[in-house]
PDB file of C-alpha atoms and ligand atoms in Angstrom:
ATOM      1  CA  MET A 157     -10.326 -17.486  -4.431  1.00 90.00           C
ATOM      2  CA  PRO A 158      -8.985 -13.936  -4.344  1.00 94.00           C
ATOM      3  CA  LEU A 159     -11.560 -11.170  -3.962  1.00 97.00           C
ATOM      4  CA  THR A 160     -12.654  -9.174  -7.004  1.00 98.00           C
ATOM      5  CA  LEU A 161     -11.950  -5.448  -7.276  1.00 98.00           C
ATOM      6  CA  ASP A 162     -15.602  -4.689  -6.450  1.00 98.00           C
ATOM      7  CA  GLU A 163     -15.442  -6.897  -3.350  1.00 98.00           C
ATOM      8  CA  ILE A 164     -12.253  -5.113  -2.295  1.00 98.00           C
ATOM      9  CA  LEU A 165     -13.898  -1.703  -2.762  1.00 98.00           C
ATOM     10  CA  ASN A 166     -16.850  -2.890  -0.663  1.00 98.00           C
ATOM     11  CA  SER A 167     -14.721  -4.393   2.096  1.00 98.00           C
ATOM     12  CA  HIS A 168     -15.406  -1.526   4.519  1.00 98.00           C
ATOM     13  CA  ARG A 169     -19.116  -2.431   4.341  1.00 97.00           C
ATOM     14  CA  THR A 170     -18.800  -6.230   4.452  1.00 97.00           C
ATOM     15  CA  GLY A 171     -15.870  -6.396   6.895  1.00 97.00           C
ATOM     16  CA  ARG A 172     -14.050  -8.836   4.601  1.00 97.00           C
ATOM     17  CA  PRO A 173     -10.301  -8.495   5.198  1.00 98.00           C
ATOM     18  CA  VAL A 174      -8.216  -7.945   2.069  1.00 98.00           C
ATOM     19  CA  VAL A 175      -4.548  -8.929   1.866  1.00 98.00           C
ATOM     20  CA  MET A 176      -2.270  -7.041  -0.532  1.00 98.00           C
ATOM     21  CA  GLY A 177       1.046  -8.815  -1.080  1.00 98.00           C
ATOM     22  CA  VAL A 178       4.106  -6.640  -1.755  1.00 98.00           C
ATOM     23  CA  LEU A 179       6.269  -7.329  -4.786  1.00 96.00           C
ATOM     24  CA  ASN A 180       9.142  -4.849  -5.040  1.00 93.00           C
ATOM     25  CA  VAL A 181      10.892  -5.037  -8.416  1.00 93.00           C
ATOM     26  CA  THR A 182      13.562  -2.637  -7.205  1.00 87.00           C
ATOM     27  CA  PRO A 183      17.223  -3.038  -6.363  1.00 80.00           C
ATOM     28  CA  ASP A 184      16.948  -0.987  -3.141  1.00 67.00           C
ATOM     29  CA  SER A 185      13.696  -1.526  -1.176  1.00 63.00           C
ATOM     30  CA  PHE A 186      14.129  -1.404   2.562  1.00 63.00           C
ATOM     31  CA  SER A 187      12.968  -4.872   3.518  1.00 66.00           C
ATOM     32  CA  ASP A 188      13.459  -7.032   0.432  1.00 65.00           C
ATOM     33  CA  GLY A 189      15.707  -4.819  -1.692  1.00 62.00           C
ATOM     34  CA  GLY A 190      17.152  -6.527  -4.720  1.00 72.00           C
ATOM     35  CA  ARG A 191      15.655  -9.955  -4.111  1.00 74.00           C
ATOM     36  CA  PHE A 192      13.071  -9.647  -6.872  1.00 76.00           C
ATOM     37  CA  ALA A 193      14.835  -7.305  -9.292  1.00 74.00           C
ATOM     38  CA  ASP A 194      15.318 -10.323 -11.589  1.00 87.00           C
ATOM     39  CA  PRO A 195      12.017 -10.777 -13.507  1.00 90.00           C
ATOM     40  CA  ARG A 196      11.932 -14.564 -13.067  1.00 93.00           C
ATOM     41  CA  ALA A 197      12.423 -14.278  -9.317  1.00 93.00           C
ATOM     42  CA  ALA A 198       9.737 -11.584  -9.239  1.00 95.00           C
ATOM     43  CA  VAL A 199       7.139 -13.720 -11.032  1.00 96.00           C
ATOM     44  CA  GLU A 200       7.978 -16.667  -8.784  1.00 97.00           C
ATOM     45  CA  GLN A 201       7.472 -14.472  -5.709  1.00 97.00           C
ATOM     46  CA  ALA A 202       4.151 -13.228  -7.137  1.00 98.00           C
ATOM     47  CA  ARG A 203       3.048 -16.851  -7.523  1.00 98.00           C
ATOM     48  CA  ARG A 204       4.010 -17.525  -3.899  1.00 98.00           C
ATOM     49  CA  LEU A 205       2.007 -14.480  -2.734  1.00 98.00           C
ATOM     50  CA  ALA A 206      -0.999 -15.700  -4.750  1.00 98.00           C
ATOM     51  CA  ASP A 207      -0.691 -19.249  -3.362  1.00 98.00           C
ATOM     52  CA  GLU A 208      -0.563 -17.869   0.174  1.00 98.00           C
ATOM     53  CA  GLY A 209      -3.885 -16.107  -0.382  1.00 98.00           C
ATOM     54  CA  ALA A 210      -3.129 -12.569  -1.549  1.00 98.00           C
ATOM     55  CA  ASP A 211      -6.180 -10.784  -2.976  1.00 98.00           C
ATOM     56  CA  ILE A 212      -3.974  -8.095  -4.501  1.00 98.00           C
ATOM     57  CA  ILE A 213      -0.370  -8.085  -5.686  1.00 98.00           C
ATOM     58  CA  ASP A 214       1.169  -4.617  -5.405  1.00 98.00           C
ATOM     59  CA  ILE A 215       4.109  -4.244  -7.766  1.00 97.00           C
ATOM     60  CA  GLY A 216       6.566  -1.505  -6.843  1.00 96.00           C
ATOM     61  CA  PRO A 217       9.054  -0.292  -9.481  1.00 94.00           C
ATOM     62  CA  GLU A 218      10.431   2.488  -7.240  1.00 91.00           C
ATOM     63  CA  SER A 219      11.593   2.353  -3.629  1.00 87.00           C
ATOM     64  CA  THR A 220       9.941   4.856  -1.321  1.00 82.00           C
ATOM     65  CA  ARG A 221      12.053   4.013   1.703  1.00 78.00           C
ATOM     66  CA  PRO A 222      13.300   7.017   3.718  1.00 76.00           C
ATOM     67  CA  GLY A 223      16.193   8.628   1.862  1.00 76.00           C
ATOM     68  CA  ALA A 224      15.471   6.880  -1.466  1.00 79.00           C
ATOM     69  CA  GLU A 225      16.363   8.685  -4.680  1.00 78.00           C
ATOM     70  CA  ARG A 226      13.605   9.088  -7.269  1.00 84.00           C
ATOM     71  CA  ILE A 227      13.641   7.297 -10.621  1.00 89.00           C
ATOM     72  CA  GLY A 228      11.952   8.354 -13.848  1.00 93.00           C
ATOM     73  CA  PRO A 229       9.057   6.808 -15.782  1.00 96.00           C
ATOM     74  CA  ASP A 230      11.172   5.018 -18.409  1.00 95.00           C
ATOM     75  CA  GLU A 231      13.153   3.097 -15.826  1.00 94.00           C
ATOM     76  CA  GLN A 232       9.991   2.257 -13.871  1.00 96.00           C
ATOM     77  CA  ILE A 233       8.304   0.942 -17.024  1.00 96.00           C
ATOM     78  CA  ALA A 234      11.412  -1.084 -17.914  1.00 95.00           C
ATOM     79  CA  ARG A 235      11.230  -2.745 -14.481  1.00 95.00           C
ATOM     80  CA  LEU A 236       7.506  -3.504 -14.793  1.00 96.00           C
ATOM     81  CA  ALA A 237       7.427  -4.669 -18.420  1.00 96.00           C
ATOM     82  CA  PRO A 238       8.871  -8.204 -18.006  1.00 96.00           C
ATOM     83  CA  VAL A 239       6.841  -8.899 -14.835  1.00 97.00           C
ATOM     84  CA  LEU A 240       3.423  -7.268 -14.951  1.00 97.00           C
ATOM     85  CA  PRO A 241       1.716  -9.244 -17.778  1.00 97.00           C
ATOM     86  CA  GLU A 242       2.632 -12.551 -16.134  1.00 97.00           C
ATOM     87  CA  VAL A 243       1.502 -11.408 -12.697  1.00 98.00           C
ATOM     88  CA  ALA A 244      -1.801 -10.241 -14.204  1.00 98.00           C
ATOM     89  CA  ARG A 245      -2.515 -13.818 -15.267  1.00 97.00           C
ATOM     90  CA  LEU A 246      -2.181 -15.280 -11.759  1.00 97.00           C
ATOM     91  CA  GLY A 247      -5.630 -14.379 -10.391  1.00 97.00           C
ATOM     92  CA  PRO A 248      -5.192 -11.678  -7.744  1.00 98.00           C
ATOM     93  CA  VAL A 249      -5.990  -8.085  -8.624  1.00 98.00           C
ATOM     94  CA  VAL A 250      -2.832  -6.237  -9.695  1.00 98.00           C
ATOM     95  CA  SER A 251      -1.857  -2.907  -8.194  1.00 98.00           C
ATOM     96  CA  VAL A 252       1.075  -0.709  -9.216  1.00 98.00           C
ATOM     97  CA  ASP A 253       2.934   1.431  -6.704  1.00 97.00           C
ATOM     98  CA  THR A 254       3.773   4.569  -8.656  1.00 97.00           C
ATOM     99  CA  THR A 255       3.216   8.329  -8.528  1.00 96.00           C
ATOM    100  CA  LEU A 256       3.682   8.896 -12.265  1.00 97.00           C
ATOM    101  CA  GLU A 257       0.874   8.954 -14.820  1.00 97.00           C
ATOM    102  CA  PRO A 258       2.832   7.400 -17.755  1.00 97.00           C
ATOM    103  CA  VAL A 259       3.821   4.463 -15.547  1.00 98.00           C
ATOM    104  CA  ALA A 260       0.254   4.066 -14.277  1.00 98.00           C
ATOM    105  CA  ARG A 261      -1.114   4.205 -17.840  1.00 98.00           C
ATOM    106  CA  PHE A 262       1.331   1.521 -18.957  1.00 98.00           C
ATOM    107  CA  ALA A 263       0.386  -0.625 -15.950  1.00 98.00           C
ATOM    108  CA  ILE A 264      -3.331  -0.381 -16.738  1.00 98.00           C
ATOM    109  CA  GLU A 265      -2.667  -1.434 -20.347  1.00 97.00           C
ATOM    110  CA  GLN A 266      -0.831  -4.474 -18.969  1.00 97.00           C
ATOM    111  CA  GLY A 267      -3.646  -5.500 -16.608  1.00 97.00           C
ATOM    112  CA  ALA A 268      -3.289  -3.489 -13.380  1.00 98.00           C
ATOM    113  CA  THR A 269      -6.567  -2.205 -11.912  1.00 98.00           C
ATOM    114  CA  ILE A 270      -5.349  -0.444  -8.749  1.00 98.00           C
ATOM    115  CA  LEU A 271      -3.087   2.618  -8.804  1.00 98.00           C
ATOM    116  CA  ASN A 272      -1.279   2.864  -5.482  1.00 98.00           C
ATOM    117  CA  ASP A 273      -0.099   6.472  -5.377  1.00 97.00           C
ATOM    118  CA  VAL A 274       1.909   7.354  -2.263  1.00 96.00           C
ATOM    119  CA  SER A 275       1.700  11.028  -3.286  1.00 96.00           C
ATOM    120  CA  ALA A 276      -2.130  10.877  -3.521  1.00 97.00           C
ATOM    121  CA  GLY A 277      -2.079  12.600  -6.906  1.00 97.00           C
ATOM    122  CA  ARG A 278       0.103  15.521  -5.798  1.00 96.00           C
ATOM    123  CA  GLU A 279       3.157  14.530  -7.793  1.00 95.00           C
ATOM    124  CA  ASP A 280       1.379  13.946 -11.102  1.00 96.00           C
ATOM    125  CA  PRO A 281      -2.278  15.062 -10.901  1.00 96.00           C
ATOM    126  CA  ARG A 282      -3.024  13.455 -14.301  1.00 97.00           C
ATOM    127  CA  LEU A 283      -2.771  10.080 -12.581  1.00 97.00           C
ATOM    128  CA  LEU A 284      -6.095  10.696 -10.812  1.00 98.00           C
ATOM    129  CA  GLU A 285      -7.854  11.063 -14.159  1.00 97.00           C
ATOM    130  CA  LEU A 286      -7.000   7.467 -15.048  1.00 97.00           C
ATOM    131  CA  ALA A 287      -9.700   6.345 -12.590  1.00 95.00           C
ATOM    132  CA  ARG A 288     -12.354   8.246 -14.554  1.00 94.00           C
ATOM    133  CA  ASN A 289     -13.630   5.268 -16.494  1.00 84.00           C
ATOM    134  CA  GLY A 290     -14.707   3.449 -13.313  1.00 82.00           C
ATOM    135  CA  HIS A 291     -12.618   0.319 -14.003  1.00 91.00           C
ATOM    136  CA  VAL A 292      -9.577   1.442 -12.040  1.00 97.00           C
ATOM    137  CA  ALA A 293      -9.241   2.102  -8.293  1.00 98.00           C
ATOM    138  CA  LEU A 294      -6.962   4.596  -6.543  1.00 98.00           C
ATOM    139  CA  VAL A 295      -5.062   4.331  -3.277  1.00 98.00           C
ATOM    140  CA  LEU A 296      -4.512   7.823  -1.857  1.00 98.00           C
ATOM    141  CA  MET A 297      -1.810   7.865   0.814  1.00 98.00           C
ATOM    142  CA  HIS A 298      -0.688  10.532   3.266  1.00 97.00           C
ATOM    143  CA  MET A 299       2.975  11.508   3.275  1.00 95.00           C
ATOM    144  CA  LEU A 300       4.576  14.521   4.943  1.00 93.00           C
ATOM    145  CA  GLY A 301       7.274  15.810   2.583  1.00 78.00           C
ATOM    146  CA  GLN A 302       9.153  13.573   0.137  1.00 76.00           C
ATOM    147  CA  PRO A 303      10.736  10.135   0.652  1.00 73.00           C
ATOM    148  CA  ARG A 304      14.198  11.712   0.528  1.00 74.00           C
ATOM    149  CA  THR A 305      13.501  14.089   3.394  1.00 78.00           C
ATOM    150  CA  MET A 306      10.336  12.874   5.125  1.00 72.00           C
ATOM    151  CA  GLN A 307      11.951  11.468   8.268  1.00 77.00           C
ATOM    152  CA  ARG A 308      13.730  14.756   9.078  1.00 80.00           C
ATOM    153  CA  ASP A 309      11.887  15.718  12.246  1.00 85.00           C
ATOM    154  CA  PRO A 310       8.225  15.494  11.162  1.00 90.00           C
ATOM    155  CA  GLN A 311       5.876  17.562  13.368  1.00 93.00           C
ATOM    156  CA  TYR A 312       2.117  17.461  13.897  1.00 96.00           C
ATOM    157  CA  GLU A 313      -0.227  19.084  16.428  1.00 95.00           C
ATOM    158  CA  ASN A 314      -2.872  16.388  16.074  1.00 97.00           C
ATOM    159  CA  VAL A 315      -1.656  13.748  13.678  1.00 98.00           C
ATOM    160  CA  VAL A 316      -4.965  11.885  13.285  1.00 98.00           C
ATOM    161  CA  ALA A 317      -6.972  15.051  12.602  1.00 98.00           C
ATOM    162  CA  GLU A 318      -4.325  16.380  10.180  1.00 97.00           C
ATOM    163  CA  VAL A 319      -4.014  13.134   8.246  1.00 98.00           C
ATOM    164  CA  LYS A 320      -7.803  12.788   8.094  1.00 98.00           C
ATOM    165  CA  ALA A 321      -8.165  16.344   6.753  1.00 98.00           C
ATOM    166  CA  PHE A 322      -5.449  15.679   4.169  1.00 98.00           C
ATOM    167  CA  LEU A 323      -7.128  12.456   3.009  1.00 98.00           C
ATOM    168  CA  ALA A 324     -10.535  14.149   2.819  1.00 98.00           C
ATOM    169  CA  ASP A 325      -8.952  16.873   0.682  1.00 98.00           C
ATOM    170  CA  ARG A 326      -7.299  14.317  -1.644  1.00 98.00           C
ATOM    171  CA  LEU A 327     -10.594  12.404  -1.971  1.00 98.00           C
ATOM    172  CA  GLY A 328     -12.067  15.715  -3.116  1.00 98.00           C
ATOM    173  CA  ALA A 329      -9.236  16.196  -5.632  1.00 98.00           C
ATOM    174  CA  ALA A 330      -9.758  12.691  -6.994  1.00 98.00           C
ATOM    175  CA  GLN A 331     -13.461  13.334  -7.436  1.00 98.00           C
ATOM    176  CA  GLN A 332     -12.732  16.630  -9.168  1.00 98.00           C
ATOM    177  CA  ALA A 333     -10.507  14.730 -11.580  1.00 97.00           C
ATOM    178  CA  GLY A 334     -13.469  12.457 -12.324  1.00 97.00           C
ATOM    179  CA  ALA A 335     -12.625   9.460 -10.120  1.00 97.00           C
ATOM    180  CA  PRO A 336     -15.779   8.204  -8.371  1.00 97.00           C
ATOM    181  CA  LEU A 337     -15.589   8.106  -4.548  1.00 97.00           C
ATOM    182  CA  GLY A 338     -16.508   4.425  -4.714  1.00 97.00           C
ATOM    183  CA  ARG A 339     -13.205   3.746  -6.531  1.00 98.00           C
ATOM    184  CA  CYS A 340     -11.015   5.315  -3.823  1.00 98.00           C
ATOM    185  CA  ILE A 341      -9.097   3.785  -0.916  1.00 98.00           C
ATOM    186  CA  ILE A 342      -7.280   5.836   1.739  1.00 98.00           C
ATOM    187  CA  ASP A 343      -4.073   5.117   3.646  1.00 98.00           C
ATOM    188  CA  PRO A 344      -2.488   7.073   6.537  1.00 98.00           C
ATOM    189  CA  GLY A 345       1.020   6.260   5.218  1.00 98.00           C
ATOM    190  CA  ILE A 346       2.641   4.538   8.183  1.00 98.00           C
ATOM    191  CA  GLY A 347       6.317   5.601   8.341  1.00 96.00           C
ATOM    192  CA  PHE A 348       5.981   8.325   5.697  1.00 95.00           C
ATOM    193  CA  GLY A 349       7.026  11.446   7.610  1.00 95.00           C
ATOM    194  CA  LYS A 350       6.053  10.034  11.013  1.00 96.00           C
ATOM    195  CA  LYS A 351       7.820   9.286  14.270  1.00 96.00           C
ATOM    196  CA  LEU A 352       6.855   6.384  16.511  1.00 97.00           C
ATOM    197  CA  PRO A 353       4.127   8.266  18.468  1.00 97.00           C
ATOM    198  CA  HIS A 354       2.608   9.490  15.168  1.00 98.00           C
ATOM    199  CA  ASN A 355       2.485   5.960  13.762  1.00 98.00           C
ATOM    200  CA  LEU A 356       0.913   4.608  16.938  1.00 98.00           C
ATOM    201  CA  ALA A 357      -1.693   7.380  17.082  1.00 98.00           C
ATOM    202  CA  LEU A 358      -2.654   6.712  13.469  1.00 98.00           C
ATOM    203  CA  LEU A 359      -2.952   2.955  13.998  1.00 98.00           C
ATOM    204  CA  ALA A 360      -5.086   3.564  17.090  1.00 98.00           C
ATOM    205  CA  GLY A 361      -7.111   6.187  15.207  1.00 98.00           C
ATOM    206  CA  VAL A 362      -7.975   4.069  12.180  1.00 98.00           C
ATOM    207  CA  GLY A 363     -11.689   4.274  13.099  1.00 98.00           C
ATOM    208  CA  GLU A 364     -11.536   8.044  12.674  1.00 98.00           C
ATOM    209  CA  LEU A 365     -10.139   7.632   9.143  1.00 98.00           C
ATOM    210  CA  ALA A 366     -12.692   4.906   8.323  1.00 98.00           C
ATOM    211  CA  SER A 367     -15.445   7.438   9.048  1.00 98.00           C
ATOM    212  CA  LEU A 368     -14.581   9.052   5.687  1.00 98.00           C
ATOM    213  CA  GLY A 369     -16.635   6.216   4.177  1.00 98.00           C
ATOM    214  CA  VAL A 370     -14.083   4.486   1.937  1.00 98.00           C
ATOM    215  CA  PRO A 371     -11.874   1.436   2.639  1.00 98.00           C
ATOM    216  CA  VAL A 372      -8.762   2.082   4.751  1.00 98.00           C
ATOM    217  CA  LEU A 373      -5.474   0.448   3.730  1.00 99.00           C
ATOM    218  CA  ILE A 374      -2.664  -0.027   6.252  1.00 98.00           C
ATOM    219  CA  GLY A 375       0.964  -0.596   5.258  1.00 98.00           C
ATOM    220  CA  ALA A 376       2.695  -1.436   8.525  1.00 98.00           C
ATOM    221  CA  SER A 377       4.518  -4.535   7.273  1.00 98.00           C
ATOM    222  CA  ARG A 378       8.079  -4.925   8.612  1.00 98.00           C
ATOM    223  CA  LYS A 379       8.395  -1.167   9.125  1.00 97.00           C
ATOM    224  CA  ARG A 380      10.925   0.506  11.351  1.00 97.00           C
ATOM    225  CA  PHE A 381       8.436   1.414  14.098  1.00 98.00           C
ATOM    226  CA  LEU A 382       7.970  -2.330  14.706  1.00 98.00           C
ATOM    227  CA  GLY A 383      11.713  -2.589  15.265  1.00 98.00           C
ATOM    228  CA  GLU A 384      11.594   0.383  17.640  1.00 98.00           C
ATOM    229  CA  LEU A 385       8.830  -1.299  19.657  1.00 98.00           C
ATOM    230  CA  THR A 386      10.336  -4.786  19.759  1.00 98.00           C
ATOM    231  CA  GLY A 387      14.080  -4.331  19.408  1.00 98.00           C
ATOM    232  CA  GLN A 388      14.038  -6.504  16.284  1.00 98.00           C
ATOM    233  CA  ASP A 389      16.537  -4.960  13.853  1.00 97.00           C
ATOM    234  CA  ARG A 390      15.906  -7.319  10.958  1.00 97.00           C
ATOM    235  CA  PRO A 391      12.865  -6.339   8.847  1.00 97.00           C
ATOM    236  CA  ASP A 392      12.287  -9.973   7.761  1.00 96.00           C
ATOM    237  CA  GLN A 393      11.954 -10.968  11.427  1.00 98.00           C
ATOM    238  CA  ARG A 394       9.119  -8.517  12.140  1.00 98.00           C
ATOM    239  CA  THR A 395       6.294 -10.802  10.972  1.00 98.00           C
ATOM    240  CA  TRP A 396       4.663 -11.145  14.412  1.00 98.00           C
ATOM    241  CA  GLY A 397       4.698  -7.412  14.999  1.00 98.00           C
ATOM    242  CA  THR A 398       3.184  -6.972  11.543  1.00 98.00           C
ATOM    243  CA  VAL A 399       0.402  -9.435  12.389  1.00 98.00           C
ATOM    244  CA  ALA A 400      -0.365  -7.582  15.618  1.00 98.00           C
ATOM    245  CA  ALA A 401      -0.574  -4.235  13.816  1.00 98.00           C
ATOM    246  CA  CYS A 402      -2.911  -5.675  11.153  1.00 98.00           C
ATOM    247  CA  LEU A 403      -5.253  -7.260  13.715  1.00 98.00           C
ATOM    248  CA  GLU A 404      -5.470  -4.095  15.812  1.00 98.00           C
ATOM    249  CA  CYS A 405      -6.298  -2.050  12.714  1.00 98.00           C
ATOM    250  CA  TYR A 406      -8.846  -4.590  11.446  1.00 98.00           C
ATOM    251  CA  ARG A 407     -10.608  -4.391  14.824  1.00 97.00           C
ATOM    252  CA  ARG A 408     -10.787  -0.619  14.383  1.00 98.00           C
ATOM    253  CA  GLY A 409     -12.180  -0.630  10.845  1.00 98.00           C
ATOM    254  CA  ALA A 410      -9.288  -0.981   8.361  1.00 98.00           C
ATOM    255  CA  THR A 411      -9.859  -3.773   5.832  1.00 98.00           C
ATOM    256  CA  ILE A 412      -6.905  -3.758   3.406  1.00 98.00           C
ATOM    257  CA  PHE A 413      -3.439  -4.816   4.595  1.00 98.00           C
ATOM    258  CA  ARG A 414      -0.294  -4.329   2.512  1.00 98.00           C
ATOM    259  CA  VAL A 415       2.171  -6.988   3.690  1.00 98.00           C
ATOM    260  CA  HIS A 416       5.288  -8.897   2.676  1.00 98.00           C
ATOM    261  CA  ASP A 417       4.301 -12.062   4.582  1.00 98.00           C
ATOM    262  CA  VAL A 418       0.900 -13.035   3.242  1.00 98.00           C
ATOM    263  CA  ALA A 419       0.332 -16.458   4.871  1.00 98.00           C
ATOM    264  CA  PRO A 420       0.553 -15.448   8.557  1.00 98.00           C
ATOM    265  CA  VAL A 421      -1.505 -12.293   8.048  1.00 98.00           C
ATOM    266  CA  ARG A 422      -4.144 -14.216   6.047  1.00 98.00           C
ATOM    267  CA  GLN A 423      -4.435 -16.799   8.816  1.00 98.00           C
ATOM    268  CA  ALA A 424      -4.649 -14.219  11.606  1.00 98.00           C
ATOM    269  CA  LEU A 425      -7.293 -12.193   9.748  1.00 98.00           C
ATOM    270  CA  ALA A 426      -9.406 -15.299   9.018  1.00 98.00           C
ATOM    271  CA  VAL A 427      -9.658 -15.915  12.764  1.00 98.00           C
ATOM    272  CA  ALA A 428     -10.297 -12.243  13.547  1.00 98.00           C
ATOM    273  CA  GLN A 429     -12.997 -12.081  10.872  1.00 97.00           C
ATOM    274  CA  ALA A 430     -14.758 -15.158  12.281  1.00 97.00           C
ATOM    275  CA  ILE A 431     -14.736 -13.702  15.779  1.00 96.00           C
ATOM    276  CA  ALA A 432     -15.944 -10.297  14.527  1.00 93.00           C
ATOM    277  CA  GLY A 433     -18.766 -12.040  12.665  1.00 87.00           C
ATOM    278  CA  THR A 434     -20.095 -13.650  15.828  1.00 73.00           C
ATOM    279  CA  ARG A 435     -20.170 -10.437  17.876  1.00 63.00           C
TER     280      ARG A 435
HETATM  281  N1  HH2 B 714       4.715   1.554   2.073  1.00 54.18           N
HETATM  282  C1  HH2 B 714       5.743   1.358   1.237  1.00 54.18           C
HETATM  283  C2  HH2 B 714       5.547   1.415  -0.148  1.00 54.18           C
HETATM  284  N2  HH2 B 714       4.322   1.645  -0.663  1.00 54.18           N
HETATM  285  N3  HH2 B 714       2.012   2.052  -0.368  1.00 54.18           N
HETATM  286  C3  HH2 B 714       0.971   2.244   0.460  1.00 54.18           C
HETATM  287  N4  HH2 B 714      -0.265   2.469  -0.045  1.00 54.18           N
HETATM  288  N5  HH2 B 714       1.108   2.225   1.819  1.00 54.18           N
HETATM  289  C4  HH2 B 714       2.313   2.006   2.409  1.00 54.18           C
HETATM  290  O1  HH2 B 714       2.388   2.024   3.663  1.00 54.18           O
HETATM  291  C5  HH2 B 714       3.462   1.786   1.560  1.00 54.18           C
HETATM  292  C6  HH2 B 714       3.263   1.828   0.156  1.00 54.18           C
HETATM  293  C7  HH2 B 714       7.117   1.081   1.777  1.00 54.18           C
HETATM  294  O2  HH2 B 714       7.363  -0.275   1.984  1.00 54.18           O
HETATM  295  P1  HH2 B 714       8.136  -1.276   0.960  1.00 54.18           P
HETATM  296  O3  HH2 B 714       7.357  -1.436  -0.283  1.00 54.18           O
HETATM  297  O4  HH2 B 714       8.419  -2.531   1.649  1.00 54.18           O
HETATM  298  O5  HH2 B 714       9.522  -0.609   0.691  1.00 54.18           O
HETATM  299  P2  HH2 B 714      10.084   0.319  -0.484  1.00 54.18           P
HETATM  300  O6  HH2 B 714       9.236   1.522  -0.581  1.00 54.18           O
HETATM  301  O7  HH2 B 714      11.494   0.622  -0.038  1.00 54.18           O
HETATM  302  O8  HH2 B 714      10.021  -0.449  -1.742  1.00 54.18           O
END
C-alpha cells in the first residue's frame, strides 16, 4: 500500500522511506524525453510505477534539464489534462512538477496533492498560497539561476550552508503565504546550478538540511553527476549509482527519493530501513 500524504509528511519523524516515481509528459526530458508524451504510454508508465511500489507519482509537464526552454501554462495544462485524472485513480499520491500557479491550480482540481516547485515559489509566488488550506503539500527546491543558464559556472563558498539558508528562507516565504510548515518538504536540487563537488557536498550534508525539521527530498536519479563518477554515459544505465545515492542520503536523514527506477530503489530502501530499525 502506498503511504498517505500525512505519512509522507511525517516520514522524517518515522524514518519511513518514501519513493516518488517520475513521470515526464514532455517531449524533451533528459533521461526519458519523449517516451511518455503520448497520454496512453504515460498512464501505462504511471501504472508500472505504482505496481513497483511508488508512494508518489510526480508528473512533469515541463523539462527542467540544463538548457531547456520554458513553456507556458496553457501548454503545460494541455499535457497534463489527458493523464492526470487517470493517474489520480491509481492509488499513489499525485505530485505535479510545475512552477506556475495556474498549472498547479488545475492539477489540484484534477487530484494532485503535492506541488513540486523547482523555483520554491520564486517564479510565481501565488503558487505557495495554494497550500493554505492544509490539504496540499509543497516541495521547495534550491536552484541557482534558471534551467537555461544554471550550469554556466555555478559558484558557492559553502554550498551546504548557502543551500540551507536559502531553504530556510523559502520555508519562511511559504509560511508567510499561509502554507503550514508541516505541509512543506525541502530539496537541495541536485544538478540545478551545481558542479560535481557541490552535488557531493550536498548529498553528504543531507543531515544538515534535515535539521530544518521538515522532510528532505533527494532527486539524484540518473543525473549527470552519476555519469561523471562512473563513466556511464547513458542515463538509463545509471540505476545502481542512483540506488547508492539514495541509500547514502537515507542514512543521513533524507526520506523522500524522486526516481525513474522505482523497483530497485524500493527494494534497497526496504533493506536499509530494516537495518536502521534494529540499530
Ligand atoms: N529534478 C528534475 C526535475 N524535477 N524536482 C525535484 N523536487 N527535485 C529534483 O531533483 C528534480 C525535480 C530533473 O529530472 P527529470 O525529471 O528526469 O528531467 P527533466 O527535468 O528534463 O524532465
